[in-house]
XYZ file of C-alpha atoms in Angstrom:
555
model
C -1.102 31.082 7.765
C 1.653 28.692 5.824
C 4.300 28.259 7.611
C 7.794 29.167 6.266
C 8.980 25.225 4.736
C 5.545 25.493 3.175
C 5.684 28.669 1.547
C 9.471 27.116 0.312
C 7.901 23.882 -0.690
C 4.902 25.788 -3.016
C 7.564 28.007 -4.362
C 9.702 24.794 -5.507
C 6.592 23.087 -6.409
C 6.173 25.632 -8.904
C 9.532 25.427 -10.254
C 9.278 21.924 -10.647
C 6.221 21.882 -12.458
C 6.053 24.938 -14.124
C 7.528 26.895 -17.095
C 11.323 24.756 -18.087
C 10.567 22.743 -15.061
C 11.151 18.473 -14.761
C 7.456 18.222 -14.778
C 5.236 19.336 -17.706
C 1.764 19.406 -16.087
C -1.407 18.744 -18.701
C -4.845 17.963 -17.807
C -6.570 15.065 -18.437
C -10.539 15.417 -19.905
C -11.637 15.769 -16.753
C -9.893 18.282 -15.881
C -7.666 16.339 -13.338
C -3.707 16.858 -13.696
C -1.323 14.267 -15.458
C 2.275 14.333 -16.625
C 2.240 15.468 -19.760
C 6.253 14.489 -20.837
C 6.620 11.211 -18.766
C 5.556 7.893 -19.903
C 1.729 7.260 -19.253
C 1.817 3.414 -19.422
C 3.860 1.322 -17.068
C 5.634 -0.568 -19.972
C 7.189 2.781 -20.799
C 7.802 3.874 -17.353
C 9.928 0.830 -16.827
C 11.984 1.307 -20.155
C 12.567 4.833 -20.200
C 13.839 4.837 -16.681
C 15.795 1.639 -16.835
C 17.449 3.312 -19.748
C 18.238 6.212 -17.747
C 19.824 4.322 -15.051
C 20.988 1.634 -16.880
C 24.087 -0.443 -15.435
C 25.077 2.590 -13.946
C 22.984 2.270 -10.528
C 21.853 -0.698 -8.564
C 17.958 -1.190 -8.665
C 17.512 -3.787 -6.430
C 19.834 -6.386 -3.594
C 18.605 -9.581 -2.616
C 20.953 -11.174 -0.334
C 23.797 -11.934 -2.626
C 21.723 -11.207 -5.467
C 22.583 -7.419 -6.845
C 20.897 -6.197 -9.857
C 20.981 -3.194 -12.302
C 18.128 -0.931 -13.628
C 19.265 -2.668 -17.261
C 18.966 -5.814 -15.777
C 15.671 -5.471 -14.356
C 14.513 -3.897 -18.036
C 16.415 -6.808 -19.804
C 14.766 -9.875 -17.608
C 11.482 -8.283 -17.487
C 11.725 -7.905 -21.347
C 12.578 -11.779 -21.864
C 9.589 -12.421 -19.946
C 7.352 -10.471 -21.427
C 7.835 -12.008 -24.590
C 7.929 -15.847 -23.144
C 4.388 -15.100 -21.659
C 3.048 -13.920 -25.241
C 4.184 -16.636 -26.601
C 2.459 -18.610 -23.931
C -0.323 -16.719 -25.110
C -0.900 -14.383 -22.952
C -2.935 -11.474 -24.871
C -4.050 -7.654 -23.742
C -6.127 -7.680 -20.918
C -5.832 -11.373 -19.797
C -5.381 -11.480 -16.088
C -2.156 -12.221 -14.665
C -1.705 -13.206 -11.059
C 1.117 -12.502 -8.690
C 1.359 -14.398 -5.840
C 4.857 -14.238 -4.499
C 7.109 -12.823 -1.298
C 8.989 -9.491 -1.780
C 11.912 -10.870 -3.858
C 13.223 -9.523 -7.802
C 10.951 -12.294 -8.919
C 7.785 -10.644 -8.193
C 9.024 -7.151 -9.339
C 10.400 -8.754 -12.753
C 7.266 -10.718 -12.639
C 5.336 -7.727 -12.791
C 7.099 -5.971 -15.271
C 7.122 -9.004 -17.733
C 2.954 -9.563 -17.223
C 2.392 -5.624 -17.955
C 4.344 -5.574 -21.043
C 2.951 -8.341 -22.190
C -0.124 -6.250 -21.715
C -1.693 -8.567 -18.977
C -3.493 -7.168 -16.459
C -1.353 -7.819 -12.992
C -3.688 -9.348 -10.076
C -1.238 -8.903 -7.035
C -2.420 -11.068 -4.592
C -1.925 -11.174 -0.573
C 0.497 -13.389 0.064
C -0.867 -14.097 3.867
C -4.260 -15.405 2.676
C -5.462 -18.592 3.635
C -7.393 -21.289 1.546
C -11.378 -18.976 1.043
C -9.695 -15.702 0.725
C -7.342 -16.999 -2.077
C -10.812 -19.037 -3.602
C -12.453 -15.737 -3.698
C -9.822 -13.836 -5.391
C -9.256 -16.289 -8.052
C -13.471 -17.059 -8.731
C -12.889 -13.204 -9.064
C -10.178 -12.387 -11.690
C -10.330 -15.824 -13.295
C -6.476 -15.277 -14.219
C -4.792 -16.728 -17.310
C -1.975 -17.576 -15.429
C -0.982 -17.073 -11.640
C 2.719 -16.933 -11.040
C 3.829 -17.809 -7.661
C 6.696 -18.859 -5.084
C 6.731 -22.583 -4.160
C 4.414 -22.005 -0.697
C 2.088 -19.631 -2.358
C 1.885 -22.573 -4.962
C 1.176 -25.071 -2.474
C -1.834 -22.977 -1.031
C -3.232 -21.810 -4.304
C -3.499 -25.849 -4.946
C -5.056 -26.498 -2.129
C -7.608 -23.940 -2.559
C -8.379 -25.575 -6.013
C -6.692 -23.341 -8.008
C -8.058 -24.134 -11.462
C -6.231 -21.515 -13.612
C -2.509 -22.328 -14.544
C -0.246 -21.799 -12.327
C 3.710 -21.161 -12.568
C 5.556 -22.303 -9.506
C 9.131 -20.365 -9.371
C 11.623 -21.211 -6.964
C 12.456 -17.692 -6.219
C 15.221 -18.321 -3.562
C 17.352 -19.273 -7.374
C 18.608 -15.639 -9.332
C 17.485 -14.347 -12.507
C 16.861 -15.823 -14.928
C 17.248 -19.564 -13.095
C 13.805 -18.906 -11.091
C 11.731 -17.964 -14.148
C 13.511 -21.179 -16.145
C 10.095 -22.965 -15.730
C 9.084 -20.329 -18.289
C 11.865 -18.942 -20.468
C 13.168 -22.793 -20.963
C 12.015 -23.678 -24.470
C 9.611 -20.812 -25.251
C 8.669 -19.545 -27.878
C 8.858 -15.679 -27.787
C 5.687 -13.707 -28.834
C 5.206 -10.336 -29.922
C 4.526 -7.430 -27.490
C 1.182 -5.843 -28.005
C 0.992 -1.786 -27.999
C -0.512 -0.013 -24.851
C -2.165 2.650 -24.165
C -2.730 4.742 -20.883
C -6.026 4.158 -20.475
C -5.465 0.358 -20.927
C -6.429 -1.868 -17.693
C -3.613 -2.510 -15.746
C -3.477 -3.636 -12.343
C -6.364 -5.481 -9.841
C -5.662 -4.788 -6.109
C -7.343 -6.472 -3.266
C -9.347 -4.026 -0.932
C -11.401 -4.907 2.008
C -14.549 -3.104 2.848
C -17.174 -2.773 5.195
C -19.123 -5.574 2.876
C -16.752 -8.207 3.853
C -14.899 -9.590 1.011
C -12.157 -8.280 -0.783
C -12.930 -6.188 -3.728
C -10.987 -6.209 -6.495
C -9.876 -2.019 -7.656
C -9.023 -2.516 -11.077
C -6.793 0.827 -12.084
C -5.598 2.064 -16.111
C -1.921 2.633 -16.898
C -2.905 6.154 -16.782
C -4.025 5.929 -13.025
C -0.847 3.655 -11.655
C 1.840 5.981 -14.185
C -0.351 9.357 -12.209
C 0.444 8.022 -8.603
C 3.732 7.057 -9.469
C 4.521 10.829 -10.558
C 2.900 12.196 -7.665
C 5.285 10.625 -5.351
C 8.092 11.461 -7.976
C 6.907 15.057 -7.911
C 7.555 15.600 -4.212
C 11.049 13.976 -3.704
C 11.443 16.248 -6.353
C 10.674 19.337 -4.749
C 12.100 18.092 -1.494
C 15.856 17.543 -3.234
C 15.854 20.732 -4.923
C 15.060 22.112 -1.272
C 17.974 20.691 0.012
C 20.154 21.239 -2.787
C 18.929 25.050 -2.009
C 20.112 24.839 1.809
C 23.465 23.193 0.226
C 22.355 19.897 1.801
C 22.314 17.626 -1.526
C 22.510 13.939 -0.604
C 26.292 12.154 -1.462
C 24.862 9.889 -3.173
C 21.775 8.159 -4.916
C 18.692 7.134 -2.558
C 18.582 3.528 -1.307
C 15.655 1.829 0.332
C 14.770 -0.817 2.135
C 11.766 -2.951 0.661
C 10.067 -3.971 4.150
C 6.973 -3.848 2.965
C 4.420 -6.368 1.024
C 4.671 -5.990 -3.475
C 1.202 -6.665 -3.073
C -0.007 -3.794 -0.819
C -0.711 -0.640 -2.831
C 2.339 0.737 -0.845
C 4.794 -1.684 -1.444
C 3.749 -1.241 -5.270
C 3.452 2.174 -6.116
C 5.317 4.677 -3.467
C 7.896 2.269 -2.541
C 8.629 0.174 -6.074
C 7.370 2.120 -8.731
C 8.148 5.162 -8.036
C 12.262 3.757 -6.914
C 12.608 3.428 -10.460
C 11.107 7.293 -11.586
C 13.858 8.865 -8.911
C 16.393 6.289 -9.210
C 16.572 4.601 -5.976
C 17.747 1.141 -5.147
C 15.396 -1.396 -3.579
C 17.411 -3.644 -0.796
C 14.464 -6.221 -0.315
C 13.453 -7.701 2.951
C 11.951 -11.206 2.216
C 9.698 -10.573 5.442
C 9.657 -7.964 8.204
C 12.038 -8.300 11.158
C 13.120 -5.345 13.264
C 16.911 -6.820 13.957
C 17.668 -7.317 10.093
C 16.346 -3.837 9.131
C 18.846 -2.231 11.148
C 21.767 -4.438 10.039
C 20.584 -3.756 6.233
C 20.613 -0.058 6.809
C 24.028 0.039 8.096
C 25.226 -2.435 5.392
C 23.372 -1.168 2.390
C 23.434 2.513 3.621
C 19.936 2.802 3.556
C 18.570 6.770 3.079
C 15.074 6.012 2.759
C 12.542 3.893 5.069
C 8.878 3.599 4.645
C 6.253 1.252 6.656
C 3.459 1.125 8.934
C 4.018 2.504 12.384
C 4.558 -0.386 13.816
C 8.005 -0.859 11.740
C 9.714 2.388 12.839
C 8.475 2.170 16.574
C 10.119 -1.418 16.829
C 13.102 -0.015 15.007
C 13.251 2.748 17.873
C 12.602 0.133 20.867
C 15.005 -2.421 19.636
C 17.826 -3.198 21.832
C 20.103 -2.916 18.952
C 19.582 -0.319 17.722
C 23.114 1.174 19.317
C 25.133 -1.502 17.627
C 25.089 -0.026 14.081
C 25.290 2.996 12.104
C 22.293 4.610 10.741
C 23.413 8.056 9.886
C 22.662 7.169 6.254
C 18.864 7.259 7.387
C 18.025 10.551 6.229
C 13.913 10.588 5.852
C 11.006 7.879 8.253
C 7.890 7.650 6.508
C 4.955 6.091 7.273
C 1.858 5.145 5.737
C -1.101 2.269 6.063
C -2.150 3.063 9.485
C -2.233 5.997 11.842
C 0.907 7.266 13.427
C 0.475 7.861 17.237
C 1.441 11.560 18.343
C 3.698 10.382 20.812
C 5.982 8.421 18.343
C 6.982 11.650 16.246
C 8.860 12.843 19.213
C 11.091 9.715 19.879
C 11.835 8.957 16.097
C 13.350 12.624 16.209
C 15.512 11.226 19.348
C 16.010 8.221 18.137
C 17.324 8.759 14.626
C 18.385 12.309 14.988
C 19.801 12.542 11.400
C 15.980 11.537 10.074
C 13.073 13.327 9.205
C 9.767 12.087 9.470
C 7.204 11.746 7.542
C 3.545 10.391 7.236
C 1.757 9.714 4.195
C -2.454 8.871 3.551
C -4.040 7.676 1.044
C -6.135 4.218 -0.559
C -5.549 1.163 -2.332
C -8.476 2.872 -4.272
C -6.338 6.126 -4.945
C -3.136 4.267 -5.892
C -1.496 5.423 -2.542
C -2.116 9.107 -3.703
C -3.727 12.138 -1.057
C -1.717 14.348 1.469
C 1.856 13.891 2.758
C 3.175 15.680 6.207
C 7.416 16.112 6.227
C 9.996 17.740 7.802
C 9.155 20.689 10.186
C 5.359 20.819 8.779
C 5.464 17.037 10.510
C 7.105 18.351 14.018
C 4.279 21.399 13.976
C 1.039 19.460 12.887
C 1.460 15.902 14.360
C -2.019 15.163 14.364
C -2.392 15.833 10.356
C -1.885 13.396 7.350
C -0.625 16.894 5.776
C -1.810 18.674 2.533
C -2.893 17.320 -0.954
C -0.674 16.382 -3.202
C -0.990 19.464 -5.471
C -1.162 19.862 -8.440
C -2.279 16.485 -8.545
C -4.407 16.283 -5.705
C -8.122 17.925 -4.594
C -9.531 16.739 -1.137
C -13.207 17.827 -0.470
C -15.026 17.466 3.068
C -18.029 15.702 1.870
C -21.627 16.982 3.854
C -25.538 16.415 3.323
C -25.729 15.453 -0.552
C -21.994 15.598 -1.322
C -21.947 19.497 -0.514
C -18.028 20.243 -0.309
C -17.575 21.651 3.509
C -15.476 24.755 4.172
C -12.456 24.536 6.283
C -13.091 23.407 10.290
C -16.109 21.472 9.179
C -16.073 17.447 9.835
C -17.660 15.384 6.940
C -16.367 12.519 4.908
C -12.720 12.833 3.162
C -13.285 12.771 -0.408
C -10.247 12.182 -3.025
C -10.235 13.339 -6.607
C -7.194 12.922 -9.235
C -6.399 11.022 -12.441
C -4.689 8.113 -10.172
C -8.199 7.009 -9.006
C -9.067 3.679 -9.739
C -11.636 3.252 -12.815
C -13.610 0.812 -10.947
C -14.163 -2.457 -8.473
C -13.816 -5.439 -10.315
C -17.008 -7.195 -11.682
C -18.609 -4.678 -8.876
C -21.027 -2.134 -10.573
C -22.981 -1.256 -7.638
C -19.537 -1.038 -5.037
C -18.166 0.883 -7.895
C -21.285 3.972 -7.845
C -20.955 3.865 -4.301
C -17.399 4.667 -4.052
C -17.519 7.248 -6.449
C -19.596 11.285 -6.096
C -21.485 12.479 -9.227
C -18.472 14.969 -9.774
C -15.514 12.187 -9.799
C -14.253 12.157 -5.720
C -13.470 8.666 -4.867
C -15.407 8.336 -0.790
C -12.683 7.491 1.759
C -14.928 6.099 4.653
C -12.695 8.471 6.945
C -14.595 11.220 8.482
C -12.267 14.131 8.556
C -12.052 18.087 8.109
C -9.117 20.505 6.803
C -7.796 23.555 8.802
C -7.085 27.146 7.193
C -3.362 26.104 5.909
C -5.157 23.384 4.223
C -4.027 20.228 6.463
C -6.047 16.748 6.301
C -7.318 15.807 10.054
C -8.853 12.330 10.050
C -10.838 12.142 13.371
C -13.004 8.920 12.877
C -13.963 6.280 10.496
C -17.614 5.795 8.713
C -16.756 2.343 7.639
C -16.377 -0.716 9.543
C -13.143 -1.602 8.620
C -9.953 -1.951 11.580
C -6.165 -1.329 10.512
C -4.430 -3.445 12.389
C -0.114 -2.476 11.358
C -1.310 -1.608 7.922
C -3.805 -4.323 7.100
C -7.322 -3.666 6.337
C -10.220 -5.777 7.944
C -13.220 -6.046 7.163
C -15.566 -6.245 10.431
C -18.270 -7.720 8.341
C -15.801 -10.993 7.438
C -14.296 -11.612 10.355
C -18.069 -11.538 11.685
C -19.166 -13.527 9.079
C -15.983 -16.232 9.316
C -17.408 -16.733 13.158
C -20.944 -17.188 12.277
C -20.092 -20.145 10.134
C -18.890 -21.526 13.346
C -22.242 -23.315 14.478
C -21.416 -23.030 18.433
C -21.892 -19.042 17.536
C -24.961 -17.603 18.504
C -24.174 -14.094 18.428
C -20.925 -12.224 17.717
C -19.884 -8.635 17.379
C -16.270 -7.583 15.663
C -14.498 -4.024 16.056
C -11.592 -2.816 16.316
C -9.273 -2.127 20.025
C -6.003 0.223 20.315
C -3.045 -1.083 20.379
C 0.272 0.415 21.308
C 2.251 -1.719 18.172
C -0.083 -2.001 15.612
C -2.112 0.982 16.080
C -5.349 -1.398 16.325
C -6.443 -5.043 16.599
C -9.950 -7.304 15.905
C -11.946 -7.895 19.071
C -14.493 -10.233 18.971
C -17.504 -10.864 21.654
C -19.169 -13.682 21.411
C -22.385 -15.195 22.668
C -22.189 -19.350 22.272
C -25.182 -21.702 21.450
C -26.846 -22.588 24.730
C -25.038 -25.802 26.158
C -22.068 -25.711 23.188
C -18.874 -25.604 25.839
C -17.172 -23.082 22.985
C -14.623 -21.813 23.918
C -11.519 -19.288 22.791
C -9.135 -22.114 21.981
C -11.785 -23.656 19.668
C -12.935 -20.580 18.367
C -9.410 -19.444 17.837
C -8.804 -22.577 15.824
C -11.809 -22.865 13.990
C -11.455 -19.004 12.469
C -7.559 -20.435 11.667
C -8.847 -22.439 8.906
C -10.524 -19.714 7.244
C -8.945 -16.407 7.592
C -5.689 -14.879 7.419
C -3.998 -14.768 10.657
C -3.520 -10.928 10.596
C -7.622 -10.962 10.961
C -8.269 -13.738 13.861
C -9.076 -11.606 16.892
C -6.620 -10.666 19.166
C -8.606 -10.539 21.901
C -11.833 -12.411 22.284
C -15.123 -12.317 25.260
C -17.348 -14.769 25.453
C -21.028 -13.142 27.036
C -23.145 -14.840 28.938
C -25.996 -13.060 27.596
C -27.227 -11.520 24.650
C -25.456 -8.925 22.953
C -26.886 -5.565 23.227
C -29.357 -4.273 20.540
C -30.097 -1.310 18.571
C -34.306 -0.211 17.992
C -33.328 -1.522 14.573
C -32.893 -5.425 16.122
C -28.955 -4.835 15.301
C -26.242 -5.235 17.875
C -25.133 -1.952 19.219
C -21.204 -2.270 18.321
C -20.859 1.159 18.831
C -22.124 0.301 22.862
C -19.571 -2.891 22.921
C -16.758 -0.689 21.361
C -17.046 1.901 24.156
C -17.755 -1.032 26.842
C -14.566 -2.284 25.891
C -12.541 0.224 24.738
C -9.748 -0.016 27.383
């Protein structure tokens, strides 16, 4: 039965989207629910709501650095038209290669309305990874921070490439570009115009590349919008309305579907400043929210557990902390407990969703959070359908375990240059296939119990079994090797690898260690490796039996 702050929430819901509401709700011609009276290409997101907020709010702080929604709008603009007249066109690939910083987000904004295509690409990947994604794409340009630069050379980047010193303000770091230019014109766009290329591991082993319209990106973007929404005119109803606008903190990667759509996009929909951390550190994030008066944090488990375990946490003010989200990775059980006792003004909050559903599925909050612990929450409605996939793609009724299935007009539109990835993600009636294995109580709640695909989450980061199998195999003192994924009390889960060496090789972890440095990111080099003396064990089909090793090892 739906509990009381459910019952609320639908009855807002419908307020907000319905007759007069903030929302008007149309469908799309597949039947799949848009935003009929917001923008539905990111160029017009960004205008219309910089316009909104104009000089009037902050939109983002970097160090000394503070900038207006206008001034994001107006920098973005004069970039736009620098990189048509650099000759950028519609649908050329643009690459962003950058840390967190107002570069990258003005760097984004400038490449979509010059109707580029924005290839965000992981900042932490080493010298193949960064090969791959560029043989890929094939960008027309990459624009990146001096270290990213560095790397990208060294990997033989053979696309231009933009090197920005991004530690300068705007417009100094983008002088490189808007110093002599020649402004172009700004092509017209359309929703269903290609506009973003996300990295995605899967249990294949590279990273594919989710390529998503205006239409889909704009879609997710509202769905987030939609429920702070309905949660603020909840509070406004309890006479709880917040003092002042939401603030932020930016902790997590730009290039992460995360970090891109639920945390940046959708700050400028709802109007909320974006206090950027250049990279993650526990210690900083608690001075920033007492300085900046931060309202809003969102990360992987990991960041809110060291944020409740660090031992200074009692040296600042965080009553402006008003909502703990996380998202990425699985939330232990036992953490929603002691971020109630350790930020008592805070509300938590768990989000799931896929690089391939631009962040988009169910959301737990509040009370429903405190009651359900073990759920990722509803869908998204009226955006949302999840569908417990059995034999055939038969939709499952409640209580029955299947594979989680995602359908809404924020799905991607395909993997890059991937025809065959692309018809398996997809069933015949338009549900993207999550890889979770999951089912859905009566009150409609998302349980994920296990995952069909290979793939570990170690603090957010997906990995591929498959490559991190593969990167040790190229090794040639590897005779056998089997990858999967451990718990772990920070990061939720880390890469284990057991390894049989070739007879008479003397391999050993230190070599092995240093040998997979060279040619994967460090978030993906095993935590933990065992070296066998014997061969691994072996399914009837000749394959090693992971699932055996996972359970041998488990502890």
């Amino acid at each position: 039965m739906p509990s009381e702050l459910d019952r609320r929430f639908d009855e807002m819901l419908a307020r907000v989207t319905g007759p007069g509401g903030r929302l008007v709700i149309e469908h799309d011609t597949e039947g799949r629910a848009i935003v009929g009276n917001f923008p539905g290409t990111l160029p017009g997101l960004f205008r219309t709501f910089c316009e909104m907020y104009g000089d009037s709010r902050e939109a983002m702080v970097a160090g000394d650095e503070r900038l207006t929604f206008a001034d994001l709008d107006r920098h973005s603009e004069a970039i736009a038209r620098a990189l048509a007249g650099r000759g950028i066109a519609k649908g050329d690939r643009v690459g962003i290669a950058m840390r967190n910083c107002p570069s990258w987000v003005v760097g984004y904004m400038g490449a979509l309305k010059a109707g580029g295509v924005a290839v965000l690409i992981n900042g932490w990947w080493q010298k193949h990874e960064l090969q791959h994604a560029l043989e890929l794409t094939e960008p027309a340009l990459v624009i990146a921070d001096e270290p990213r630069a560095r790397r990208l050379e060294s990997a033989g980047c053979n696309c231009p490439l933009l090197s920005l010193d991004v530690g300068q303000p705007l417009p100094a770091a983008f002088a490189p570009l808007l110093d002599g230019s020649s402004p172009g014109n700004l092509p017209e766009i359309t929703p269903e115009d290609d506009a973003t290329i996300l990295f995605t591991s899967g249990s294949t082993g590279e990273a594919k590349g989710a390529l998503s319209t205006h239409r889909a990106v704009t879609t997710g973007t509202y769905t987030y919008a939609s429920g702070l929404m309905t949660l603020l005119g909840l509070l406004i109803e309890d006479d709880r309305e917040p003092a002042g606008p939401p603030r932020t903190l930016l902790s997590v990667p730009l290039f992460h579907v995360t970090g891109e759509v639920p945390v940046m996009l959708n700050s400028f929909v709802v109007g909320r400043c974006m206090v950027v951390m250049p990279k993650w550190d526990a210690g900083e994030a608690l001075r920033l929210i007492d300085k900046e008066k931060i309202t809003y944090f969102v990360g992987v488990p990991t960041m809110s557990l060291e944020l409740m375990t660090h031992p200074d946490r009692g040296k600042y003010d965080l009553s402006s902390l008003k909502d703990i989200t996380a998202g990425g990775a699985p939330r232990p059980v036992s953490h929603v407990e002691r971020l109630k006792q350790a930020f008592p003004e805070a509300q938590p909050a768990l989000g799931y969703g896929l690089t391939e559903t631009n962040a988009v599925g169910c959301i737990n909050f509040w009370g429903s959070y405190a009651a359900k612990p073990e759920s990722t929450g509803r869908p998204a409605r009226p955006f949302v359908d999840v569908a417990i996939l059995g034999a055939g793609d038969t939709h499952l009724p409640p209580g029955e375990r299947g594979e989680i299935a995602i359908r809404s007009a924020a799905n991607i539109k395909c993997y890059w240059r991937n025809p065959e990835a692309t018809r398996a993600l997809f069933t015949a009636d338009g549900y993207v296939r999550t890889g979770d294995i999951g089912f859905l109580d009566e009150d409609d709640y998302l349980f994920i119990v296990d995952r069909k695909k290979d793939i570990i989450i170690r603090g957010g980061e997906n990995i591929s079994a498959a490559e991190v199998e593969a990167a040790c195999y190229a090794c040639p003192d590897v005779a056998e090797v089997s990858v999967f994924g451990i718990a772990d009390e920070r990061l939720g889960e880390v890469p284990m690898a057991v390894v049989l060496p070739r007879a008479g090789s003397g391999l050993d972890e230190a070599g092995l260690r240093a040998f997979l440095e060279e040619r994967l990111a460090a978030f993906k080099v095993p935590a933990r490796m065992v070296f066998a003396d014997a061969p691994l064990p072996r399914l009837g089909t000749g394959k090693i039996d992971r699932v055996a090793l996972k359970a041998q090892y488990r502890q």
